[in-house]
Amino acid sequence: MTNDTRMIPSIAIIDANTLEAAGLKYILNDIVPKVTVSMFKNVDDLQQAMQAGEQFVHFFATSQAVVEDSAFFLAHPRQTIVLTTQPASGQLLGHFHCLSTNMMEHDLIKAVLHLHQMAHGGPAGASPHHGNLPEQEITGHAIEISPREQEVLALVARGFLNKEIADQLCISLPTVISHRKNICEKLHLRSVSSLTIYAVTHGIVRIEDI
């Protein structure tokens, strides 16, 4: 019998700090809702999971983990994203994409979304990640909201308040609130961060505008 769980794309977070790893897992689950995100304290635990048959399309690893087990990550350079608390430096980290975790959640979301764009036909000359997820797996939902709701969502993602959205679109405040309620219900999303991620991954708003 085929093990269907192996067909689900997976991302590994390698971080000895459980709280940091859980925070990143929450963000990644918002951005890639159909992907399994697993946390590991070290590469030994990760390799045990891989030996048991788990396959991962990306490794989000702390710089300490990368330095301690450089041979493993150098064997998977396009799959590896290094989590740093300060600007990346040194020859080793130059082999990988780096993501600073020393930032506010909103900025961290932007950075992860930027990496996602690079992995899906980003800037010319950028190397695509090995084993990229199919676009439908990344975005999760098909677009189900009306053109007016998309306008409201774009302004929400850009940080506008309800009254400001009403003024921008020349509609009443209760209408804005109603649109936001409908958007949340249709997409099964609640937080502004989740709505922002949806808006960016579906092309409703650009990363540069949020």
CSV table of C-alpha atoms in Angstrom, one decimal:
chain,number,residue,atom,x,y,z
A,1,MET,CA,0.0,0.0,0.0
A,2,THR,CA,1.3,3.4,-0.9
A,3,ASN,CA,2.1,5.8,1.9
A,4,ASP,CA,0.2,8.9,0.8
A,5,THR,CA,1.8,11.1,3.5
A,6,ARG,CA,5.0,11.0,1.5
A,7,MET,CA,3.3,12.8,-1.4
A,8,ILE,CA,2.8,15.9,0.8
A,9,PRO,CA,5.6,18.4,0.3
A,10,SER,CA,7.5,19.1,3.5
A,11,ILE,CA,9.8,21.8,4.9
A,12,ALA,CA,12.2,21.2,7.7
A,13,ILE,CA,13.2,23.8,10.4
A,14,ILE,CA,16.5,23.0,12.1
A,15,ASP,CA,16.7,25.2,15.2
A,16,ALA,CA,17.6,24.3,18.8
A,17,ASN,CA,15.4,27.2,20.0
A,18,THR,CA,11.9,25.7,20.1
A,19,LEU,CA,10.1,29.0,20.4
A,20,GLU,CA,11.9,30.5,17.4
A,21,ALA,CA,11.2,27.4,15.4
A,22,ALA,CA,7.5,27.5,16.3
A,23,GLY,CA,7.2,31.1,15.3
A,24,LEU,CA,8.7,30.5,11.9
A,25,LYS,CA,6.5,27.4,11.5
A,26,TYR,CA,3.4,29.5,12.1
A,27,ILE,CA,4.4,31.9,9.4
A,28,LEU,CA,5.3,29.1,6.9
A,29,ASN,CA,2.0,27.4,7.6
A,30,ASP,CA,0.3,30.6,6.6
A,31,ILE,CA,2.3,31.0,3.4
A,32,VAL,CA,2.2,27.4,2.4
A,33,PRO,CA,-0.9,25.9,4.0
A,34,LYS,CA,-0.7,22.6,2.1
A,35,VAL,CA,2.9,21.9,3.1
A,36,THR,CA,4.0,20.0,6.2
A,37,VAL,CA,6.4,21.9,8.4
A,38,SER,CA,8.5,19.8,10.7
A,39,MET,CA,10.9,21.1,13.5
A,40,PHE,CA,14.2,19.5,14.4
A,41,LYS,CA,16.7,20.5,17.1
A,42,ASN,CA,19.7,19.3,15.0
A,43,VAL,CA,20.8,17.7,11.8
A,44,ASP,CA,21.0,14.2,13.4
A,45,ASP,CA,17.3,14.3,14.2
A,46,LEU,CA,16.6,15.6,10.6
A,47,GLN,CA,18.6,12.8,9.0
A,48,GLN,CA,16.8,10.2,11.1
A,49,ALA,CA,13.6,11.4,9.7
A,50,MET,CA,15.0,11.4,6.2
A,51,GLN,CA,16.3,7.8,6.7
A,52,ALA,CA,12.7,6.9,7.7
A,53,GLY,CA,11.5,8.1,4.4
A,54,GLU,CA,10.6,11.8,4.9
A,55,GLN,CA,11.5,14.1,2.0
A,56,PHE,CA,12.0,17.8,2.3
A,57,VAL,CA,11.9,20.5,-0.4
A,58,HIS,CA,13.5,23.1,1.9
A,59,PHE,CA,15.7,23.3,5.0
A,60,PHE,CA,15.4,26.4,7.2
A,61,ALA,CA,18.4,26.1,9.4
A,62,THR,CA,20.1,28.4,11.9
A,63,SER,CA,23.6,29.6,11.0
A,64,GLN,CA,24.9,27.6,14.0
A,65,ALA,CA,23.4,24.4,12.6
A,66,VAL,CA,24.9,25.1,9.2
A,67,VAL,CA,28.3,25.7,10.6
A,68,GLU,CA,28.2,22.5,12.8
A,69,ASP,CA,27.0,20.3,9.9
A,70,SER,CA,28.3,22.2,6.9
A,71,ALA,CA,28.8,19.1,4.8
A,72,PHE,CA,25.1,18.2,4.9
A,73,PHE,CA,23.9,21.7,3.9
A,74,LEU,CA,26.6,22.1,1.2
A,75,ALA,CA,25.2,19.0,-0.3
A,76,HIS,CA,21.8,20.8,-0.5
A,77,PRO,CA,22.7,24.4,-1.3
A,78,ARG,CA,19.5,25.3,-3.2
A,79,GLN,CA,17.2,23.7,-0.7
A,80,THR,CA,18.9,25.5,2.3
A,81,ILE,CA,17.8,28.8,3.7
A,82,VAL,CA,20.0,30.0,6.6
A,83,LEU,CA,18.3,31.8,9.6
A,84,THR,CA,20.6,34.5,10.9
A,85,THR,CA,20.2,37.1,13.7
A,86,GLN,CA,22.7,39.5,12.0
A,87,PRO,CA,23.9,40.2,8.5
A,88,ALA,CA,25.3,37.1,7.0
A,89,SER,CA,29.1,37.0,6.6
A,90,GLY,CA,31.8,34.5,5.8
A,91,GLN,CA,32.5,32.3,2.9
A,92,LEU,CA,30.3,29.4,4.1
A,93,LEU,CA,27.1,31.3,4.3
A,94,GLY,CA,27.7,32.8,0.9
A,95,HIS,CA,26.6,29.5,-0.6
A,96,PHE,CA,23.0,29.9,0.6
A,97,HIS,CA,20.1,32.2,0.7
A,98,CYS,CA,20.0,33.9,4.2
A,99,LEU,CA,17.0,35.1,6.1
A,100,SER,CA,17.4,37.4,9.1
A,101,THR,CA,15.0,36.5,12.0
A,102,ASN,CA,15.9,39.6,13.9
A,103,MET,CA,13.0,41.6,12.6
A,104,MET,CA,9.3,42.3,13.3
A,105,GLU,CA,6.8,39.7,12.1
A,106,HIS,CA,5.6,41.8,9.3
A,107,ASP,CA,9.1,42.3,7.9
A,108,LEU,CA,9.9,38.6,8.4
A,109,ILE,CA,6.7,37.7,6.4
A,110,LYS,CA,7.9,40.0,3.6
A,111,ALA,CA,11.3,38.4,3.6
A,112,VAL,CA,9.9,34.9,3.4
A,113,LEU,CA,7.5,35.9,0.6
A,114,HIS,CA,10.4,37.4,-1.3
A,115,LEU,CA,12.2,34.1,-1.1
A,116,HIS,CA,9.1,32.4,-2.3
A,117,GLN,CA,9.0,34.8,-5.3
A,118,MET,CA,12.6,34.1,-6.1
A,119,ALA,CA,11.9,30.4,-6.1
A,120,HIS,CA,9.1,30.9,-8.6
A,121,GLY,CA,10.6,32.8,-11.4
A,122,GLY,CA,12.0,35.7,-9.5
A,123,PRO,CA,14.7,38.1,-10.6
A,124,ALA,CA,16.6,37.4,-13.8
A,125,GLY,CA,19.6,35.3,-13.1
A,126,ALA,CA,18.4,34.0,-9.7
A,127,SER,CA,18.9,30.3,-9.3
A,128,PRO,CA,15.6,28.5,-8.7
A,129,HIS,CA,15.5,26.2,-5.6
A,130,HIS,CA,15.9,22.5,-6.3
A,131,GLY,CA,12.6,20.7,-5.8
A,132,ASN,CA,10.3,23.9,-5.9
A,133,LEU,CA,6.8,23.3,-4.8
A,134,PRO,CA,4.1,23.5,-7.5
A,135,GLU,CA,2.5,27.0,-7.5
A,136,GLN,CA,-0.9,25.5,-6.5
A,137,GLU,CA,0.7,24.0,-3.4
A,138,ILE,CA,2.2,27.4,-2.4
A,139,THR,CA,-0.9,29.5,-2.8
A,140,GLY,CA,-3.3,27.0,-1.3
A,141,HIS,CA,-6.6,28.6,-2.2
A,142,ALA,CA,-8.1,29.4,-5.5
A,143,ILE,CA,-9.2,33.1,-5.7
A,144,GLU,CA,-12.8,33.2,-4.6
A,145,ILE,CA,-13.3,36.8,-3.8
A,146,SER,CA,-14.9,39.5,-5.9
A,147,PRO,CA,-13.1,42.4,-7.6
A,148,ARG,CA,-14.3,44.8,-5.0
A,149,GLU,CA,-13.2,42.5,-2.2
A,150,GLN,CA,-9.8,42.3,-3.9
A,151,GLU,CA,-9.6,46.1,-3.8
A,152,VAL,CA,-10.4,46.0,-0.1
A,153,LEU,CA,-7.9,43.2,0.6
A,154,ALA,CA,-5.1,45.0,-1.2
A,155,LEU,CA,-5.6,48.1,1.0
A,156,VAL,CA,-5.8,45.9,4.1
A,157,ALA,CA,-2.5,44.3,3.1
A,158,ARG,CA,-1.0,47.8,2.6
A,159,GLY,CA,-1.8,48.7,6.2
A,160,PHE,CA,-4.8,51.0,5.7
A,161,LEU,CA,-7.5,51.2,8.4
A,162,ASN,CA,-11.2,50.6,7.7
A,163,LYS,CA,-12.0,54.3,7.6
A,164,GLU,CA,-9.1,55.0,5.3
A,165,ILE,CA,-10.2,52.1,3.0
A,166,ALA,CA,-13.7,53.6,2.9
A,167,ASP,CA,-12.3,57.0,1.9
A,168,GLN,CA,-10.1,55.5,-0.7
A,169,LEU,CA,-12.8,53.5,-2.3
A,170,CYS,CA,-15.6,56.1,-1.7
A,171,ILE,CA,-17.8,53.6,0.1
A,172,SER,CA,-19.3,53.6,3.6
A,173,LEU,CA,-17.4,52.3,6.7
A,174,PRO,CA,-20.1,49.5,7.3
A,175,THR,CA,-19.6,48.4,3.7
A,176,VAL,CA,-15.8,48.0,4.3
A,177,ILE,CA,-16.5,46.1,7.5
A,178,SER,CA,-18.9,43.8,5.6
A,179,HIS,CA,-16.4,43.2,2.8
A,180,ARG,CA,-13.7,42.3,5.3
A,181,LYS,CA,-16.0,39.9,7.1
A,182,ASN,CA,-16.9,38.2,3.8
A,183,ILE,CA,-13.2,38.0,2.7
A,184,CYS,CA,-12.3,36.3,6.0
A,185,GLU,CA,-15.2,33.9,5.8
A,186,LYS,CA,-14.5,33.0,2.2
A,187,LEU,CA,-10.7,32.5,2.7
A,188,HIS,CA,-11.0,31.0,6.2
A,189,LEU,CA,-8.4,33.6,7.3
A,190,ARG,CA,-8.5,35.9,10.3
A,191,SER,CA,-5.3,37.8,11.0
A,192,VAL,CA,-4.0,40.7,8.9
A,193,SER,CA,-0.8,38.8,8.4
A,194,SER,CA,-2.7,35.8,6.9
A,195,LEU,CA,-4.6,38.2,4.6
A,196,THR,CA,-1.4,39.9,3.6
A,197,ILE,CA,0.2,36.6,2.7
A,198,TYR,CA,-2.9,35.6,0.6
A,199,ALA,CA,-2.9,39.0,-1.2
A,200,VAL,CA,0.8,38.8,-2.1
A,201,THR,CA,0.8,35.1,-3.2
A,202,HIS,CA,-2.2,35.7,-5.4
A,203,GLY,CA,-0.9,38.8,-7.1
A,204,ILE,CA,-3.5,41.1,-5.5
A,205,VAL,CA,-0.7,43.3,-4.1
A,206,ARG,CA,3.1,43.5,-4.6
A,207,ILE,CA,5.5,42.8,-1.8
A,208,GLU,CA,7.0,46.3,-2.4
A,209,ASP,CA,3.7,47.9,-1.6
A,210,ILE,CA,3.1,46.3,1.8
